[in-house]
Phi, psi and omega in degrees: 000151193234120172243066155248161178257322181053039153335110159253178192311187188265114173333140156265102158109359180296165169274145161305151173330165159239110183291320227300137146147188184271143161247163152248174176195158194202092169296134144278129159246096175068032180089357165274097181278167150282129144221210182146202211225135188249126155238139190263115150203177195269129173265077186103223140349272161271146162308144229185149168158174150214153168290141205218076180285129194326334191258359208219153165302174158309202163174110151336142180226090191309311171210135171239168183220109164244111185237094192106227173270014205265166131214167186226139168208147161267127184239117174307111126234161208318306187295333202148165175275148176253133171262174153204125170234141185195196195223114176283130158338116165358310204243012163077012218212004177218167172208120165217153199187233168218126200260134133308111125332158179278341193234043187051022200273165180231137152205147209275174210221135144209160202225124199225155209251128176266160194275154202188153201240359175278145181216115171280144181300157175326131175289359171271004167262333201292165186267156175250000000 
């Protein structure tokens, strides 16, 4: 399986993306895929959601981080925090990258936003 994004820089002076809203998502695990449903929104401020793998329960997605084009999460489980460090798209709408383990194992991850006609407001407007 092939995980690109074809990530370009982050717009300059432009507004950030608005992650809010449902993804899909898809791992290799070891030439196996995964999937499930990533959902994004605002706690506040900040970003907030969880995630729901087709095979597994849900699990909070504790912190997301976007700087630029980076973007980083935390995902709660039993076991430990699960990382995602990746790259957003250009046009804002994939994320792909590399998922962590609490016991360092890596598998690569993409996340792709499903389309929608709902618009949250910006996260520099939201109140904190």
């Amino acid at each position: 399986m092939r995980f690109e994004c074809g990530a370009g820089a982050a717009t300059v002076g432009g507004e950030a993306p608005n992650l809010h809203g449902n993804w899909d998502f898809l791992m290799d695990a070891g030439g196996e895929p995964s999937f499930g449903l990533m959902s994004i929104g605002f706690v506040g401020g900040d970003y907030g959601g969880s995630l729901t793998p087709v095979r597994t329960a849900p699990v909070v997605l504790r912190s997301i981080t976007l700087t630029g084009n980076r973007i980083h999460m935390v995902v709660a489980s039993r076991e430990g925090d699960v990382l995602f460090d990746g790259t957003l798209s250009a046009n804002g709408n994939r994320m792909c990258g590399t998922v962590t383990y609490y016991d360092g194992g890596t598998l690569p991850m993409v996340v792709q936003k499903r389309p929608s006609t709902y618009r949250s407001q910006p996260q520099a407007q939201r109140v904190r």
